[in-house]
XYZ file of C-alpha atoms in Angstrom:
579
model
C -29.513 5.241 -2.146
C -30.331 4.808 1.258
C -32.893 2.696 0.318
C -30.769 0.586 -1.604
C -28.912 0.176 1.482
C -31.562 -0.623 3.901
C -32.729 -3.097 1.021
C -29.013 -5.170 1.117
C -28.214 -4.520 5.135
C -31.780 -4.631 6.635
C -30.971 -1.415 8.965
C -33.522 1.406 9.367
C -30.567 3.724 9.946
C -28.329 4.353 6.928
C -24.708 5.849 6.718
C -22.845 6.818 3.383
C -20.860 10.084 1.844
C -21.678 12.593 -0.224
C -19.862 15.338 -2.828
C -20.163 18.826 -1.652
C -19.200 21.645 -4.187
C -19.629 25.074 -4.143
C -18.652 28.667 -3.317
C -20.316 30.082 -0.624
C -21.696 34.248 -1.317
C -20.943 34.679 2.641
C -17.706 33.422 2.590
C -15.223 37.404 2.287
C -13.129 37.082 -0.972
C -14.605 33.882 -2.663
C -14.909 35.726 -5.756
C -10.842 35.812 -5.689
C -10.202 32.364 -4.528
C -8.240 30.345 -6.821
C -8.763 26.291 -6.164
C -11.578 23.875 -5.693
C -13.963 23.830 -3.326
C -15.031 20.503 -2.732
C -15.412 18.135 0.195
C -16.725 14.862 1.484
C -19.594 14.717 4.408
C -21.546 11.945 5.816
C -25.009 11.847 5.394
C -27.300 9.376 7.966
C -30.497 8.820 6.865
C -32.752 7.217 9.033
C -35.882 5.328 7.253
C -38.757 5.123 10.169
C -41.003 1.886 9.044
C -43.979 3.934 9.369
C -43.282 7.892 8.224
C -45.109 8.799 4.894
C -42.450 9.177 1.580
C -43.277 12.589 1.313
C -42.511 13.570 5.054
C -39.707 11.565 4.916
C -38.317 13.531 1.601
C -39.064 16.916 3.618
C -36.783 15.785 6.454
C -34.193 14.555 4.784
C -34.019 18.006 2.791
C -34.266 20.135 5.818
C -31.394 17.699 7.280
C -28.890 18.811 4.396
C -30.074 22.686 4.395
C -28.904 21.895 8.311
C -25.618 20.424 7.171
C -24.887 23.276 4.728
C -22.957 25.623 7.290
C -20.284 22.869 7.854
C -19.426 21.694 4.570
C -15.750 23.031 5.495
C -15.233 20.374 8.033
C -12.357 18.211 6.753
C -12.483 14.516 6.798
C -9.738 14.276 9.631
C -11.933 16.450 12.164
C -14.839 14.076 11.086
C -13.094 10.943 12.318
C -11.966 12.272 15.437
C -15.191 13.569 16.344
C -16.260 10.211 15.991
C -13.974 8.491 18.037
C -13.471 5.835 15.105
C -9.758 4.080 15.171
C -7.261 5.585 11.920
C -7.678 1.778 10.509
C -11.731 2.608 10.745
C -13.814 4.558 7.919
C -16.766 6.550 8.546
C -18.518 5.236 5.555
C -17.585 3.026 2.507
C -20.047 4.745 -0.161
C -19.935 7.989 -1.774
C -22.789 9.636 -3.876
C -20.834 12.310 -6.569
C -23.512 14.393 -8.498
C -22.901 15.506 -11.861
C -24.666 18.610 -13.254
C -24.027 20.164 -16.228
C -21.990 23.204 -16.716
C -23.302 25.850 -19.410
C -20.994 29.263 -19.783
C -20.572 31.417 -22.759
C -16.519 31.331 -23.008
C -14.651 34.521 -24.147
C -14.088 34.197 -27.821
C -9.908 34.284 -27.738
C -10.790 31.296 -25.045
C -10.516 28.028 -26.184
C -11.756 24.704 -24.524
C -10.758 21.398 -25.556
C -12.831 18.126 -23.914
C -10.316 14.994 -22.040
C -11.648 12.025 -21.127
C -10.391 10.953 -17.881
C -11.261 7.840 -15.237
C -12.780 9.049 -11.947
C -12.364 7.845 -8.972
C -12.584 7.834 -5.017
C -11.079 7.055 -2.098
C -13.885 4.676 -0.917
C -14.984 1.126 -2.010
C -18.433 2.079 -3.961
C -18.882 5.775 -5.886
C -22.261 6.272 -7.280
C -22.186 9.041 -9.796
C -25.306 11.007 -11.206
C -24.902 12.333 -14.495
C -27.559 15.125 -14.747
C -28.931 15.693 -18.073
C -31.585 18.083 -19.442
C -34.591 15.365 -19.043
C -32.749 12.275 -17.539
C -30.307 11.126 -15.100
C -27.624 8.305 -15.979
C -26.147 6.755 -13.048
C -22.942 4.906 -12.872
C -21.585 2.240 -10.182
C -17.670 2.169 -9.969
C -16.087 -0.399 -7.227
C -12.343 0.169 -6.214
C -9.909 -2.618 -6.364
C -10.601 -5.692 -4.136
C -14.168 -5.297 -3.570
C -17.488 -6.525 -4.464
C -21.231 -5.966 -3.490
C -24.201 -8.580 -2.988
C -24.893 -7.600 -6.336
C -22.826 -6.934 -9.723
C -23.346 -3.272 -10.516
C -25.661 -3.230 -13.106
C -27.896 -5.289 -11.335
C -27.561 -2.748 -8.225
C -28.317 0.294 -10.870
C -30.856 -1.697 -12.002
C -32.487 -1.946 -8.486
C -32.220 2.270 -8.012
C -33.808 2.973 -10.591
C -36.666 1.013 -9.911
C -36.467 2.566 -6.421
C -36.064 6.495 -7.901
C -39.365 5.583 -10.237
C -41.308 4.064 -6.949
C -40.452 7.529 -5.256
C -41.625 9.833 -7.845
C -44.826 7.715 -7.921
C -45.150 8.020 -4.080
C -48.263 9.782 -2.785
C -49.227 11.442 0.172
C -50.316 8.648 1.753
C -47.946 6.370 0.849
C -45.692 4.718 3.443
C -41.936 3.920 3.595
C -42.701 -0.155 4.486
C -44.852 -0.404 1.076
C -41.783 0.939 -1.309
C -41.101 -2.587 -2.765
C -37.647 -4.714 -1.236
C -37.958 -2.315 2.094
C -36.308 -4.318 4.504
C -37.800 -4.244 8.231
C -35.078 -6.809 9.430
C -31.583 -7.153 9.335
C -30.060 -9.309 6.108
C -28.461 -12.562 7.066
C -24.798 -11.192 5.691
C -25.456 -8.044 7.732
C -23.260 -5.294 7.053
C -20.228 -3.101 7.862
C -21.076 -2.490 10.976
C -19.276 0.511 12.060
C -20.565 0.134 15.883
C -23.784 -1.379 17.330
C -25.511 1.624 17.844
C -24.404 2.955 14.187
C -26.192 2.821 11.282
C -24.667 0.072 9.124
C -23.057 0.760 5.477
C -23.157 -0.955 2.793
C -22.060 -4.808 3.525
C -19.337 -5.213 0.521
C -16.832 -8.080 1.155
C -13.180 -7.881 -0.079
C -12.369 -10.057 -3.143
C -8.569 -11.946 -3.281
C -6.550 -10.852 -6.448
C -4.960 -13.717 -8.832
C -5.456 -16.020 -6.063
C -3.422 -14.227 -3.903
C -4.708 -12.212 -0.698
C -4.047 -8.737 -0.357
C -3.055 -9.322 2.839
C 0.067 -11.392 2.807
C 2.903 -9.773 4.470
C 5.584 -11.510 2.575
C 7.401 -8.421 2.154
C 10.671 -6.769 3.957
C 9.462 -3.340 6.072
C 10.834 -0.554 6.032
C 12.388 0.998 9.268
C 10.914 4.625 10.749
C 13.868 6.611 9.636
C 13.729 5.907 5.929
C 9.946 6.329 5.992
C 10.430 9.872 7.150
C 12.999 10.626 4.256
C 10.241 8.761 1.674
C 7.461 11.198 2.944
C 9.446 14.529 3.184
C 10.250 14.065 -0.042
C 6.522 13.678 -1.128
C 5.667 16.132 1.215
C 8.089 18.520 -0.865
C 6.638 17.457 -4.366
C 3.008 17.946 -3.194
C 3.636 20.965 -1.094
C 5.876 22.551 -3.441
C 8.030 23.217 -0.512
C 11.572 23.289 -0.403
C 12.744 23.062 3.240
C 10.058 21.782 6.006
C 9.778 22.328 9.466
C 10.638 19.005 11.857
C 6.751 19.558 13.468
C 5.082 21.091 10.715
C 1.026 20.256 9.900
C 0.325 19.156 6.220
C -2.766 21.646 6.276
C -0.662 24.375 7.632
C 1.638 23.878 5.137
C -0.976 24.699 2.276
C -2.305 21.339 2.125
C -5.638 20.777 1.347
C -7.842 17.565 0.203
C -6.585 17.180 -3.524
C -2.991 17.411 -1.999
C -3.919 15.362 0.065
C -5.598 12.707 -2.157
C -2.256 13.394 -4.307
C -0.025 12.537 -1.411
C -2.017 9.067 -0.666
C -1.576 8.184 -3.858
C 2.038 8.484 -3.757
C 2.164 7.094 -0.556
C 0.294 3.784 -1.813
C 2.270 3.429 -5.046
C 5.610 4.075 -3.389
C 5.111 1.056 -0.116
C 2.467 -0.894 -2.789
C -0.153 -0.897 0.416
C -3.602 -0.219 1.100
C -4.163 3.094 3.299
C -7.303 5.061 4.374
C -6.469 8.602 3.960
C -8.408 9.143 7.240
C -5.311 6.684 8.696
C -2.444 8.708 6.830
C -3.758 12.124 8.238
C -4.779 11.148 11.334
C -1.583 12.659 12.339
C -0.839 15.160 10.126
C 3.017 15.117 10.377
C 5.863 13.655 8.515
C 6.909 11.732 11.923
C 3.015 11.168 12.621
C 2.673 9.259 9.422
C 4.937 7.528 9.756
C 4.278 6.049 12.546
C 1.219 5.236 11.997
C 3.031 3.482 8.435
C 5.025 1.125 10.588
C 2.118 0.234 13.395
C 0.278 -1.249 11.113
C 0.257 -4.504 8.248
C -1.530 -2.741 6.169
C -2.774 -4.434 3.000
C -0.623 -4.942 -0.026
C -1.830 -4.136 -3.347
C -2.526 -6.311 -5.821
C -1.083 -6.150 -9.369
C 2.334 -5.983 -11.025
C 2.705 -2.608 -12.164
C 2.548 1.192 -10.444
C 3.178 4.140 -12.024
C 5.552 6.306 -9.524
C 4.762 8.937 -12.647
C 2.631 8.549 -15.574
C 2.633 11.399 -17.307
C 5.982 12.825 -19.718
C 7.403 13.275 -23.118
C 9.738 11.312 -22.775
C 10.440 7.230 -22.645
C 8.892 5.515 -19.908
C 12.268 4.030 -17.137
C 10.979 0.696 -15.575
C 11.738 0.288 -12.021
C 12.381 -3.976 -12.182
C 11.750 -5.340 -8.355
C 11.630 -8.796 -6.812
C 8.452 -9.286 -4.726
C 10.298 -9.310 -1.116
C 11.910 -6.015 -1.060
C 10.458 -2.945 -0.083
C 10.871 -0.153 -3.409
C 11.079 2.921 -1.461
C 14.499 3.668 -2.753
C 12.982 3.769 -6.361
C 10.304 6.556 -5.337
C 13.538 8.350 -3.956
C 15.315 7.641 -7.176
C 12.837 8.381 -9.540
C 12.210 12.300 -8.071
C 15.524 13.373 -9.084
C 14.764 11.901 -12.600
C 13.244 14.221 -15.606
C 9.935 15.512 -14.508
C 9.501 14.788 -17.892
C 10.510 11.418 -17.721
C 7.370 8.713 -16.812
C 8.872 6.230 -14.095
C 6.835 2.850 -13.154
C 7.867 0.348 -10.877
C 7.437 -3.778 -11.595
C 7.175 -5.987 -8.742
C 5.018 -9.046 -8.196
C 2.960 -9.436 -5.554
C 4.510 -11.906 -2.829
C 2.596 -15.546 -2.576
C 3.150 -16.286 0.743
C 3.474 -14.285 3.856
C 6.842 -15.685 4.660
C 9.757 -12.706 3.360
C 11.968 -14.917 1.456
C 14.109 -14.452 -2.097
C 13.839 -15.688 -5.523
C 14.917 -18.909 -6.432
C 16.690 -18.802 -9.452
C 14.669 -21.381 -11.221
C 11.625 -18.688 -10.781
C 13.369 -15.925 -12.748
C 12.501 -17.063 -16.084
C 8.497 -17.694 -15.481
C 8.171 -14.413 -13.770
C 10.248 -12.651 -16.180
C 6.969 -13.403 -18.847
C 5.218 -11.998 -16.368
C 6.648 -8.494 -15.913
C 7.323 -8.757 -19.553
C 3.455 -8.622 -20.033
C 2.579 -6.166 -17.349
C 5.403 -3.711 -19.179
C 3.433 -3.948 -22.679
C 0.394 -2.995 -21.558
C 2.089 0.505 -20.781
C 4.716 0.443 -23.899
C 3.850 -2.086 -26.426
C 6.640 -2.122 -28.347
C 10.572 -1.445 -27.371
C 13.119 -0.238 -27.095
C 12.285 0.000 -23.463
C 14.223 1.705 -20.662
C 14.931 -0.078 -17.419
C 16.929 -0.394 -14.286
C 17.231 -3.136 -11.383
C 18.955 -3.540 -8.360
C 19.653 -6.969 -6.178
C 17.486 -9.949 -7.334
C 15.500 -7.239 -9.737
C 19.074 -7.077 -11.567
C 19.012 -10.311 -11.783
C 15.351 -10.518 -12.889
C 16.234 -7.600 -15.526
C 18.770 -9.138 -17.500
C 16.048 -12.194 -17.632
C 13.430 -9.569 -19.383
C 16.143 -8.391 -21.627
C 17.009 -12.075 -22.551
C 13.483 -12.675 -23.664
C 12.715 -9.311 -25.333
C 15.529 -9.921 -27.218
C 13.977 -13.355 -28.369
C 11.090 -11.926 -28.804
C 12.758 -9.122 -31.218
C 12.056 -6.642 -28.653
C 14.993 -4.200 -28.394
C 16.264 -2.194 -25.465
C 17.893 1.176 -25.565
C 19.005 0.764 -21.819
C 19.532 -1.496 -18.956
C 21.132 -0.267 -15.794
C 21.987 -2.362 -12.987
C 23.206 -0.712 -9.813
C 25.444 -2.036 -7.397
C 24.535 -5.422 -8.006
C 27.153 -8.772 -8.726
C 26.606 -10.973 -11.601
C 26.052 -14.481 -11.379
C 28.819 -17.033 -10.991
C 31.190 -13.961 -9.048
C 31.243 -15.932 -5.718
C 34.473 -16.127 -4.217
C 35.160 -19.144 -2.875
C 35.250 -16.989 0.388
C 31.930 -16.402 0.434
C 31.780 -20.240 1.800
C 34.519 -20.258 4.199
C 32.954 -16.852 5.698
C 29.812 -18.747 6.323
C 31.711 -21.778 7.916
C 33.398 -19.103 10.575
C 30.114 -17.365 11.207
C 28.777 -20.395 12.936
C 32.064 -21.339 14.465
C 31.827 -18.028 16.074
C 28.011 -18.779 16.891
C 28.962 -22.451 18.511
C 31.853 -21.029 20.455
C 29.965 -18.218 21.388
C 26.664 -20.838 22.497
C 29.812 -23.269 24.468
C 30.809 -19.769 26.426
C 27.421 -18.646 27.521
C 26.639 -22.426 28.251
C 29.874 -22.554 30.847
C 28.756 -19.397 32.570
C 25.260 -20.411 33.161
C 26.329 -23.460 34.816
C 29.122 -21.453 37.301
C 26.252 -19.204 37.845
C 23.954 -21.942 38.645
C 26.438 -23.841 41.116
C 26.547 -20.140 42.867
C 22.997 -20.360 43.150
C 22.580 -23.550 44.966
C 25.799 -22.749 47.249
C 24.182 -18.990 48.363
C 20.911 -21.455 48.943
C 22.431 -23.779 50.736
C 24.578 -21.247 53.342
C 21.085 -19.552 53.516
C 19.175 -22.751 54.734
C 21.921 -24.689 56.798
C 23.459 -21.063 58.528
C 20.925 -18.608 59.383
C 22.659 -16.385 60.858
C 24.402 -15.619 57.611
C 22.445 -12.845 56.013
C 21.239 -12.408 52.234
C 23.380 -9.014 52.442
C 26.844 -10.840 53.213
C 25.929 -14.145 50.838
C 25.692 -11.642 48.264
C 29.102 -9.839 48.836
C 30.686 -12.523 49.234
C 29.781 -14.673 46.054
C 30.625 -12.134 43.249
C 27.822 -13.181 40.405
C 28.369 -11.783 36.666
C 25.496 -11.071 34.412
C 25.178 -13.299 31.536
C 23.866 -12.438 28.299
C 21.183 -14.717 26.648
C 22.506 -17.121 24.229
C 21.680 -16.068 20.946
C 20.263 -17.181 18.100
C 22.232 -19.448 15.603
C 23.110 -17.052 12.376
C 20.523 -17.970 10.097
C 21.425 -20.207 6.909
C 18.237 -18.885 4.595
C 18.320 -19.488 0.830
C 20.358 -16.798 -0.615
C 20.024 -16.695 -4.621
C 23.758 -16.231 -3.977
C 24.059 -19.696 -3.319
C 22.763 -20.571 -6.699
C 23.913 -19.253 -9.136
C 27.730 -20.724 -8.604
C 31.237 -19.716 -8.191
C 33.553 -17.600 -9.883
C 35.606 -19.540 -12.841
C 32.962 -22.685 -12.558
C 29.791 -20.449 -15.324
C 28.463 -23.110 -17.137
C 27.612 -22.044 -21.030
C 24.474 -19.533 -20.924
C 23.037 -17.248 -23.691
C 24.520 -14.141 -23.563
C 22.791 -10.584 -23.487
C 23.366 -8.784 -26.629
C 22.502 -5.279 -25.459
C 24.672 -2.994 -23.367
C 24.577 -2.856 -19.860
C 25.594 0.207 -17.549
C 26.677 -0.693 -14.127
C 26.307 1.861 -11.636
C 28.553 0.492 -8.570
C 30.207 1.934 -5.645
C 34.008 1.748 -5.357
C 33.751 -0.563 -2.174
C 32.722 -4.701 -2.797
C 32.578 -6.780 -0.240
C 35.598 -8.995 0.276
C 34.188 -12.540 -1.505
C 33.174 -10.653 -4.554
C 35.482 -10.880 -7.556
C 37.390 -7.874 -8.333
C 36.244 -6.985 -12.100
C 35.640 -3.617 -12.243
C 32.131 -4.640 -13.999
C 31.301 -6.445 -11.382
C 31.317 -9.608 -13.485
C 28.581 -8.938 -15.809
C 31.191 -8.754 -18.884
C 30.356 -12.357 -18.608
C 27.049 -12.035 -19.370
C 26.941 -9.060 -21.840
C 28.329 -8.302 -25.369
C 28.841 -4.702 -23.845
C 29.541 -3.255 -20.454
C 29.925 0.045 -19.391
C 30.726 0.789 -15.270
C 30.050 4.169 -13.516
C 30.926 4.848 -10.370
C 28.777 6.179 -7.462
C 29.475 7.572 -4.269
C 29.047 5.944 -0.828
C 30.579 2.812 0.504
C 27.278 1.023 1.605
C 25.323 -1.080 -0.765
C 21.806 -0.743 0.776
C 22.203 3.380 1.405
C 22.659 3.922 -2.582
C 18.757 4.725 -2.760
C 19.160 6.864 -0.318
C 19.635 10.603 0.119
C 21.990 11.791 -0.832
C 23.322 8.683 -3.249
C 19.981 8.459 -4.156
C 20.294 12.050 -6.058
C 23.983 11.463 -7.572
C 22.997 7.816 -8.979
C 19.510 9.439 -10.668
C 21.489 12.604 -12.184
C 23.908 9.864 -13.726
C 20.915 7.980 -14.640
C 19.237 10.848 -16.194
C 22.456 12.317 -17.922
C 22.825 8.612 -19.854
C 19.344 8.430 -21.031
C 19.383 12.123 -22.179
C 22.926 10.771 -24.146
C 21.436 7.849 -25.377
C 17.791 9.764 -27.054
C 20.282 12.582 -28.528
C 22.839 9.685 -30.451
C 19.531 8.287 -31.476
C 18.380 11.449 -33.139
């Protein structure tokens, strides 16, 4: 592998990870240690151009008997040491090595085989699958990346380099393997620092024509990020009540919880995160944080499972692409463990944070209407939105139903139908930027009496000197002004277009029922139908009410767990009148 890399960067000094497993004999009590004892370590393999194979082979094994005593180091203490920033990895290739397992079970023991997809943290994993006389190897890229070459073409290229190596003889030299590189490629690599070996030089591949890193997406603030991780923290930890301060690994965390954690972290803000940056501080106030310093990537793809595994129907989380879905993570871990929960939300196209027009609702209905089949094929499918994604919802159901696609439920919380504008809404709007102009004409007044102040203490300075700064300024009393600020801003709202109440225009209806989860207090301009208008919409409406009095706090604690209970106790109604 390292000469794979020195073959693609041109460096003589080589950098990538390996898979340590294993129960040390010295370690007191192994033999009674329930868990898995596996870790990731660096390996740096330097390739002099003029060392023999064979001594080079030697060195490299006496460098990993060396290594063997710290194969507890975690990955965290290993970046630090370093002195690498939390957005930096130490290495972006990881070697996992395979080799079979042969036990004689206990007869009342029995073993069934799973097939399951592996994978890593890190761009490239290179797995060896030992066998009795061979060795398969298998190249696996995450998400978003690419190499120089495709992968079979780079397994192609190590195997040719693993036969040249068994061939080697004593005299043979590193510069006369075939493709060693003595200079540096013209793509170079990931150069980690200049005096650091290099890893391998992968480049980062858009998604659907979109970049990964578009902003184009509302943040969250620092306060609901804490709630969001303490209640991973909880579900990872298994820990009911946790300290203000406390360290993950203190708390019984280790590196599956921790890959567990990341994974939850990543599906619940749909970003990009190096665990190294996530645990760089350890804490729920630490990650976060480091969560709102940075843009960090968004993910591509429509569809994230917040929990894939359950009995029970799959809930679809529906989301338009410029809202943040942390309250759905919230919701959905008061929800049947039982109960698989994904959440559906396009990737934004721009970087600019702006809503839905509703002239885009139908096209990307299709589109969540696809991603959604590749997890359930058929209906009747289970689903909830919230805000545009309410909107967007009742656009799926439209089209399932054309499609003779059924669905047992459809929950919309706390969200208007369209064509429920008060004509209110408008004349709130006009005396919003009354109150901005006369507030503009105010500030405007005062900066011109404190200018003609100005020039009159300037003036008594220069014509009178005797008159001090001391008595100008006692005698000229001088109010602060505030800075004139900004006109309210007049963005799109989908409000705006969808109408006003008593003016819907003749639309096809939605057949199937929908539950409306809604707090008791609407804003003013709304209509007052205790459905919230969507009776215009639907053949059947049902309303339940919620507490709390603030629309954007009803995915949050503790709303968050009232609206999922009421959630959960519908579905479990709806599956037993089905049976």
């Amino acid at each position: 592998w390292s000469l794979l890399l020195n073959h693609y960067s041109g460096s003589q000094d080589t950098l990538f990870g390996v898979v340590v497993s294993g129960r040390p004999t010295d370690l007191p009590g192994v033999e009674s240690m329930v868990g898995s004892f596996v870790n990731n370590l660096p390996v740096r393999i330097r390739l002099p151009v003029d060392m023999r194979v064979l001594e080079w082979l030697k060195s490299i094994q006496r460098d990993a008997l060396k290594r063997a005593p710290f194969e507890y180091v975690s990955a965290s203490e290993l970046q630090n040491w370093c002195n690498l920033a939390p957005q930096q990895t130490l290495f972006d290739s990881i070697i996992v090595w395979l080799s079979p397992a042969v036990s004689e079970p206990p007869g009342e023991v029995r073993f069934k085989t799973l097939s399951a997809d592996m994978g890593t943290a890190w761009p490239l994993t290179l797995s060896v699958e030992e066998g009795e006389s061979s060795l398969s190897l298998f190249a696996q890229f995450s998400s978003g990346y690419r190499a120089p070459e495709s992968a079979p073409e780079m397994l192609a290229r190590l195997a040719t380099l693993l036969t040249e190596v068994v061939g080697a003889d004593s005299q043979t030299l590193l510069h006369g393997i075939e493709g060693f590189s003595h200079q540096p490629a013209e793509q170079g690599g990931m150069v980690v620092g200049q005096d650091y070996p290099v890893a391998v030089p992968l480049a980062e591949l858009p998604s659907d024509g979109r970049s990964e890193n578009v902003a184009g997406r509302e943040r969250s603030n620092l306060a609901l990020l804490e709630e969001f991780l303490r209640i991973e923290w909880q579900q990872v930890l298994d820990i009911a009540g946790l300290p203000e301060e406390g360290d993950f690994f203190e708390l019984g965390g280790n590196s599956l919880k921790a890959a567990s954690l990341l994974t939850r972290v990543e599906n619940g803000l749909r970003k990009r995160l190096p665990i190294m940056a996530l645990f760089q501080c350890p804490t729920i106030k630490g990650m976060a944080r480091t969560l709102m310093e940075e843009e960090w990537p968004l993910l591509s793809g429509i569809t994230f499972p917040i929990r894939s595994r359950g009995e029970l129907p799959p809930l679809f989380c529906i989301a338009s692409p410029e809202v943040n879905t942390i309250g759905y993570s919230i919701l959905s871990r008061h929800l049947s463990d039982d109960r698989p929960v994904y959440v559906l939300q396009s990737p934004p196209e721009t970087a600019e944070v702006r809503q839905l027009h509703a002239d885009e609702l139908t096209g990307l209905a299709r589109q969540y209407i696809e991603a959604i089949q590749e997890i359930q094929p058929e209906g009747p499918y289970h689903m909830v939105g919230m805000c545009t994604g309410a909107q967007l919802a009742i656009e799926i159901g439209r089209q399932l139903e054309r499609d003779s696609q059924g669905i047992d439920f459809m929950g919309l919380i706390n969200t208007w139908a369209f064509y429920t504008v008060s004509k209110r809404y408008h004349f709130q709007k006009i005396i919003n930027r009354a109150k901005y102009y006369k507030n503009r004409i105010d500030t405007l007044i005062e900066l011109d009496s404190v200018a003609r102040i100005s020039a009159v203490r300037e003036t008594l300075l220069t014509k009178l000197p005797w008159v001090t700064q001391t008595s100008v300024s006692q005698g000229v009393p001088v109010s602060p002004v505030s800075p004139v600020s900004q006109p309210p801003a007049d963005n799109y709202s989908i409000i705006d277009d969808v109408g006003w109440a008593g003016k819907m225009p003749v639309t096809k209806k939605y057949f199937g029922k929908i539950t409306v989860y809604r707090q008791r207090k609407q804003p003013f301009w709304r209509t007052t139908d205790a459905d919230l208008g969507w009776g215009r919409h639907a053949e059947r409406v049902s309303v339940v009410f919620v507490p709390g009095d603030q629309h954007l706090k009803i995915l949050r604690e503790p709303c968050a767990r009232v609206l999922a209970e009421k959630i959960e106790e519908d579905l479990q109604a709806l599956a037993a009148h089905r049976d």
